Tab-separated table of C-alpha atoms in Angstrom:
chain	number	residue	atom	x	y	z
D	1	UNK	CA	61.439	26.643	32.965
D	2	UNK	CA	58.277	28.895	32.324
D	3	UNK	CA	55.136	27.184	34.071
D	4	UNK	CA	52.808	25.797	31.081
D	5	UNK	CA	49.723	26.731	31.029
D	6	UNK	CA	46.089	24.240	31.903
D	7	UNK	CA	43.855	22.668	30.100
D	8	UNK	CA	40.026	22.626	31.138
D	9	UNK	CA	37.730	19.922	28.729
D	10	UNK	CA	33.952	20.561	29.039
D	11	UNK	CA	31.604	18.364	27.742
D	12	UNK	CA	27.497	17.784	28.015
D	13	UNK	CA	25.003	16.548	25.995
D	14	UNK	CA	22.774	18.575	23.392
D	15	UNK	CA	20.790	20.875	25.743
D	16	UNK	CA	22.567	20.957	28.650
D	17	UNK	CA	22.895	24.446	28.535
D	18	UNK	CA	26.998	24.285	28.262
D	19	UNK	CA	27.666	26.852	25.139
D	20	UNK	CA	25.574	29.532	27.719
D	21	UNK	CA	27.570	28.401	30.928
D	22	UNK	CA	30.895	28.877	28.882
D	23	UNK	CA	30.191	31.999	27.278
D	24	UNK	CA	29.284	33.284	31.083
D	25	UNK	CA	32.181	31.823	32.219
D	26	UNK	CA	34.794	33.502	29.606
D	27	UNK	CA	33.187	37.161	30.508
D	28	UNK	CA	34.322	36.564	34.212
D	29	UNK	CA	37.629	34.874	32.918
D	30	UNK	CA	38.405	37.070	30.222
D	31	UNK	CA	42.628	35.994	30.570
D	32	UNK	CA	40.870	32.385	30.070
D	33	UNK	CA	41.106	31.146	26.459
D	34	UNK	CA	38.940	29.635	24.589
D	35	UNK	CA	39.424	27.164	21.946
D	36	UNK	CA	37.125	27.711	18.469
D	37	UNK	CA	36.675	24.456	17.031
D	38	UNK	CA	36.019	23.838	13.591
D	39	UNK	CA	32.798	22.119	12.268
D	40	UNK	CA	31.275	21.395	8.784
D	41	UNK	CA	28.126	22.103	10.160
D	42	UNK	CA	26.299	25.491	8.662
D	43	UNK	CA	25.660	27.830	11.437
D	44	UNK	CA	22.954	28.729	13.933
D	45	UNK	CA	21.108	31.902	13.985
D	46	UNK	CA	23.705	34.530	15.646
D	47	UNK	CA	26.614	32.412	15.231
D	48	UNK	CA	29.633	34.006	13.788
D	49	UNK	CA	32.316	32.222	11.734
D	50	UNK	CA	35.430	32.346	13.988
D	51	UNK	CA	33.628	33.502	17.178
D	52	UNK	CA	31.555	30.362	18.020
D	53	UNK	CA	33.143	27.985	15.143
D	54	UNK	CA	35.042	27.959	11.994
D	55	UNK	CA	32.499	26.720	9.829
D	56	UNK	CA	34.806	25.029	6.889
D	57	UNK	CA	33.348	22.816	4.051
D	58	UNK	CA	33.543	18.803	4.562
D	59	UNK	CA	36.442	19.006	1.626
D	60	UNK	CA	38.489	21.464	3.860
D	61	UNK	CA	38.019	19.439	7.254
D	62	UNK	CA	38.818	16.112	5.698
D	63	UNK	CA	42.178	17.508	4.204
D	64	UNK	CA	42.943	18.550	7.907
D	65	UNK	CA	42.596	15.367	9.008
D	66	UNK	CA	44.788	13.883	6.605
D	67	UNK	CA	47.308	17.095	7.403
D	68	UNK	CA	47.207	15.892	11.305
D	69	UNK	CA	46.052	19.577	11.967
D	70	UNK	CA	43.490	18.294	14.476
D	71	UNK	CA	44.631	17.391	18.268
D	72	UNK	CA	41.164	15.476	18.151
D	73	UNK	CA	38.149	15.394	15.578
D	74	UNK	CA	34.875	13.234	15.338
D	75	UNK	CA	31.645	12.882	13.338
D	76	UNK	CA	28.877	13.831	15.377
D	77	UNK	CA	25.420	14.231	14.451
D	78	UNK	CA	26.227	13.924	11.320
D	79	UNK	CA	29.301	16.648	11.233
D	80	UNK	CA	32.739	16.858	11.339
D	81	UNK	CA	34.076	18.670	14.646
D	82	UNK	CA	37.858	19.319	15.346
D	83	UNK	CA	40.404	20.942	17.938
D	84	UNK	CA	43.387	22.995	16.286
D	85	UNK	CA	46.511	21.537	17.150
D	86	UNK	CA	49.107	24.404	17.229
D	87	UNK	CA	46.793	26.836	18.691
D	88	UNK	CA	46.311	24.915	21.777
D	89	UNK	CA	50.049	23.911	22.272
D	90	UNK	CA	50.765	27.485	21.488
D	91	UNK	CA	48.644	28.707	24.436
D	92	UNK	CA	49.611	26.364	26.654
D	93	UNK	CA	53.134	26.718	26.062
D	94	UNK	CA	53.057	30.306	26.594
D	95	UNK	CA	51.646	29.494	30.753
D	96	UNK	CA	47.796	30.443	29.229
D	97	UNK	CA	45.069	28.452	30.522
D	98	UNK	CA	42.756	26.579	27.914
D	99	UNK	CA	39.281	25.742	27.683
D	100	UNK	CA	38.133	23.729	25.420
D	101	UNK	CA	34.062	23.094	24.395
D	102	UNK	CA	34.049	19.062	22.933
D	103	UNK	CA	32.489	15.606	23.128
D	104	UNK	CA	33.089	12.890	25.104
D	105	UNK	CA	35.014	11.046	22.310
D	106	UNK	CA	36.963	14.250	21.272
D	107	UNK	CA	37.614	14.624	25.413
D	108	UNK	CA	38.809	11.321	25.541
D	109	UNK	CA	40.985	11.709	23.019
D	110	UNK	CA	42.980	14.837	24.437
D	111	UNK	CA	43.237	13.527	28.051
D	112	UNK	CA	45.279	10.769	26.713
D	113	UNK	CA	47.497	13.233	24.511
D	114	UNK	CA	47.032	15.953	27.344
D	115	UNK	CA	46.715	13.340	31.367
D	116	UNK	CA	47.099	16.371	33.379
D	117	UNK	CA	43.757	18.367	31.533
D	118	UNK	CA	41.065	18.796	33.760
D	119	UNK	CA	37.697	17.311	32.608
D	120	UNK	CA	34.048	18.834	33.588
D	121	UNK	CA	30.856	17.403	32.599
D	122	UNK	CA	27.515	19.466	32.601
D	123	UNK	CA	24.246	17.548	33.123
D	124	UNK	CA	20.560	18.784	32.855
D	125	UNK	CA	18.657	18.491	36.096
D	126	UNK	CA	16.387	15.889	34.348
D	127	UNK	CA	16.003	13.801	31.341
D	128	UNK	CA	12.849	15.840	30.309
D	129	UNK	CA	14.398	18.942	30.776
D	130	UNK	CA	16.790	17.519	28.311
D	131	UNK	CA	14.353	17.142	26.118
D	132	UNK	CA	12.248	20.253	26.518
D	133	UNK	CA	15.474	22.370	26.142
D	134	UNK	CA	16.121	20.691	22.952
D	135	UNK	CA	11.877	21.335	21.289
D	136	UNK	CA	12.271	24.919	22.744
D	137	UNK	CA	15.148	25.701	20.794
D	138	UNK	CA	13.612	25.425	17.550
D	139	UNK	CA	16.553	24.918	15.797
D	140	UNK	CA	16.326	21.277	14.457
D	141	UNK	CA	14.120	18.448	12.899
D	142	UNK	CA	12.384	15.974	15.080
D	143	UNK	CA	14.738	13.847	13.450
D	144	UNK	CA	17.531	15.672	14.551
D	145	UNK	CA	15.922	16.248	17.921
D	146	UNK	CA	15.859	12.360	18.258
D	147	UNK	CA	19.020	11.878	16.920
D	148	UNK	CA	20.469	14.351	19.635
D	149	UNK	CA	18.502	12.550	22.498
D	150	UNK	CA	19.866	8.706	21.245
D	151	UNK	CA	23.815	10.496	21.721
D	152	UNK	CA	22.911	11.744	24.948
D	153	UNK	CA	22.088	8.895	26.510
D	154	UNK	CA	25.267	7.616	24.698
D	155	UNK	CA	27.500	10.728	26.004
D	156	UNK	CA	25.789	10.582	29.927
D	157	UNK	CA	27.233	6.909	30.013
D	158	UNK	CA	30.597	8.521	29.633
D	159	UNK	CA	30.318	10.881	32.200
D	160	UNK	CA	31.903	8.940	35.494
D	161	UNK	CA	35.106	9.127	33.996
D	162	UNK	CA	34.583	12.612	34.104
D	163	UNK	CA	36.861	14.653	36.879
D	164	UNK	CA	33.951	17.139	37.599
D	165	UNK	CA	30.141	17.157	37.215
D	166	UNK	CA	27.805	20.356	37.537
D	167	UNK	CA	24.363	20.030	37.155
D	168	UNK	CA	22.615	23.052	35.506
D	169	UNK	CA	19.481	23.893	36.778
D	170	UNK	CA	20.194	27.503	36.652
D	171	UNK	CA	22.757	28.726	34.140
D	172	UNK	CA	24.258	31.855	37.229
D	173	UNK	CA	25.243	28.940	39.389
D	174	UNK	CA	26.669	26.214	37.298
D	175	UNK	CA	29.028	28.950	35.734
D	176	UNK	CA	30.041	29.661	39.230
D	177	UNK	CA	30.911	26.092	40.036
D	178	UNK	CA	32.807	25.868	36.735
D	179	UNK	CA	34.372	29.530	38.048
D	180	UNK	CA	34.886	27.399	41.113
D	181	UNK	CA	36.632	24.443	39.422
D	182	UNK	CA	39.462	26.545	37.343
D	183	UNK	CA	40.023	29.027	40.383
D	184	UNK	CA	40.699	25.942	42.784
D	185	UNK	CA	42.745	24.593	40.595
D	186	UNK	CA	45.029	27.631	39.750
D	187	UNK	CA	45.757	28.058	43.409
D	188	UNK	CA	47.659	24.495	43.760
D	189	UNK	CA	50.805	24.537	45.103
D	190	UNK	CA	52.358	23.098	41.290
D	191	UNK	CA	50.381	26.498	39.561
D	192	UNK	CA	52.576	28.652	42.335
D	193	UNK	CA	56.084	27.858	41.674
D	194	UNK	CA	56.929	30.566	40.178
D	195	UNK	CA	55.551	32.829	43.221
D	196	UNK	CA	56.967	30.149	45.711
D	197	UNK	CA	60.665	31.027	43.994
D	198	UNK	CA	59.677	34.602	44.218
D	199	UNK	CA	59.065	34.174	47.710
D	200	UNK	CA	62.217	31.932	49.179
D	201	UNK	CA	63.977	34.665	47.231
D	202	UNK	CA	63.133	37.085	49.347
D	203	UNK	CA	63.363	35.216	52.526
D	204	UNK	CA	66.816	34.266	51.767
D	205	UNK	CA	67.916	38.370	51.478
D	206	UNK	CA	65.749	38.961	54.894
D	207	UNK	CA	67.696	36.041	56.612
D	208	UNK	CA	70.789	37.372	55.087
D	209	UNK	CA	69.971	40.941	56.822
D	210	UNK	CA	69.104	39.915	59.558
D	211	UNK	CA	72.106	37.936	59.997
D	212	UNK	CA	74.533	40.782	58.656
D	213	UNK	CA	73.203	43.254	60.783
D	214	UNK	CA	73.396	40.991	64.655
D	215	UNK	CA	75.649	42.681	66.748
């Protein structure tokens, strides 16, 4: 049976820095894949409709709900946000490694559907770093702003259940500890089978050489 691929869940609160650390993280893992999700939020400035999201109209997301198209959805901030169901079991099926970019709820969600996933959370070095990361970016309301900060403290609560935490404090290193995380876990013995086979294999024709050619 072919080995199926992993699934890596990465979650942090608004600010965090975790859209940077991932986008750093799939340029050094470019056989890494990287789940889009879809939102009925409109986009940033520089984001690109089925590079960052698929930005789909609230009419559109709810009929995927009701079509069970979503492996996991939820209304955050005031949006719809959803995981594509077939293109994740497609990739893992195939023995490609997934990451996926979600909430806490939406992460909760797919380590029940998905136990073995691995799940990484991404923390700011400080609560008003949180906060200054989130007025530098100038791209919401205060109210938004506030709203964001309110979840966080929601979505930090989550994090112990979490198998991973980085702390960002400097976008170069947490990638490499996410880097870290993947790499470690590709190199268990269950991710080798398929080598380990290769391997016996051989070591079964050497010992049947070596036998066949004893005087």
């Amino acid at each position: 049976m072919e080995q199926r691929g992993s699934l890596f869940i990465v979650s942090a609160p608004s600010g965090a820095g975790k859209t940077t650390i991932l986008k750093e993280v799939r340029l050094r893992l470019p056989d890494l894949k990287f789940s889009i999700s879809y939102t009925t939020r409109p986009p940033r400035y520089g984001e690109e409709h089925g590079k960052d999201y698929f930005f789909v109209s609230r009419e559109e997301f709810l009929k995927g709900i009701e079509d069970s198209r979503f492996v996991e959805w939820a209304y955050v901030h005031g949006n719809y946000y959803g995981t594509d169901r077939n293109m994740i079991e497609n990739w893992i099926a195939n023995g490609q490694d997934v990451i996926l970019d979600i909430d806490v709820q939406g992460a909760r969600e797919i380590k029940c559907q998905y136990p073995q996933s691995v799940t990484v959370f991404i923390l700011p070095p400080s609560w008003r770093e949180l906060e200054r990361r989130l007025r530098l970016r100038g791209t919401d309301s205060s109210d938004v702003i506030e709203r964001r900060l309110q979840n966080a403290v929601k979505e930090i609560e989550e994090s112990f259940w979490y198998d991973y935490l980085i702390v960002n404090d400097e976008v170069s290193k947490a990638a490499s500890q996410l880097m870290a995380i993947i790499t470690s876990f590709r190199c268990r013995t269950s991710r080798q089978f398929g080598f380990l086979k290769r391997i016996f294999s051989d070591l079964k024709d050497y010992s049947s050489n070596v036998k066949g050619s004893s005087p």
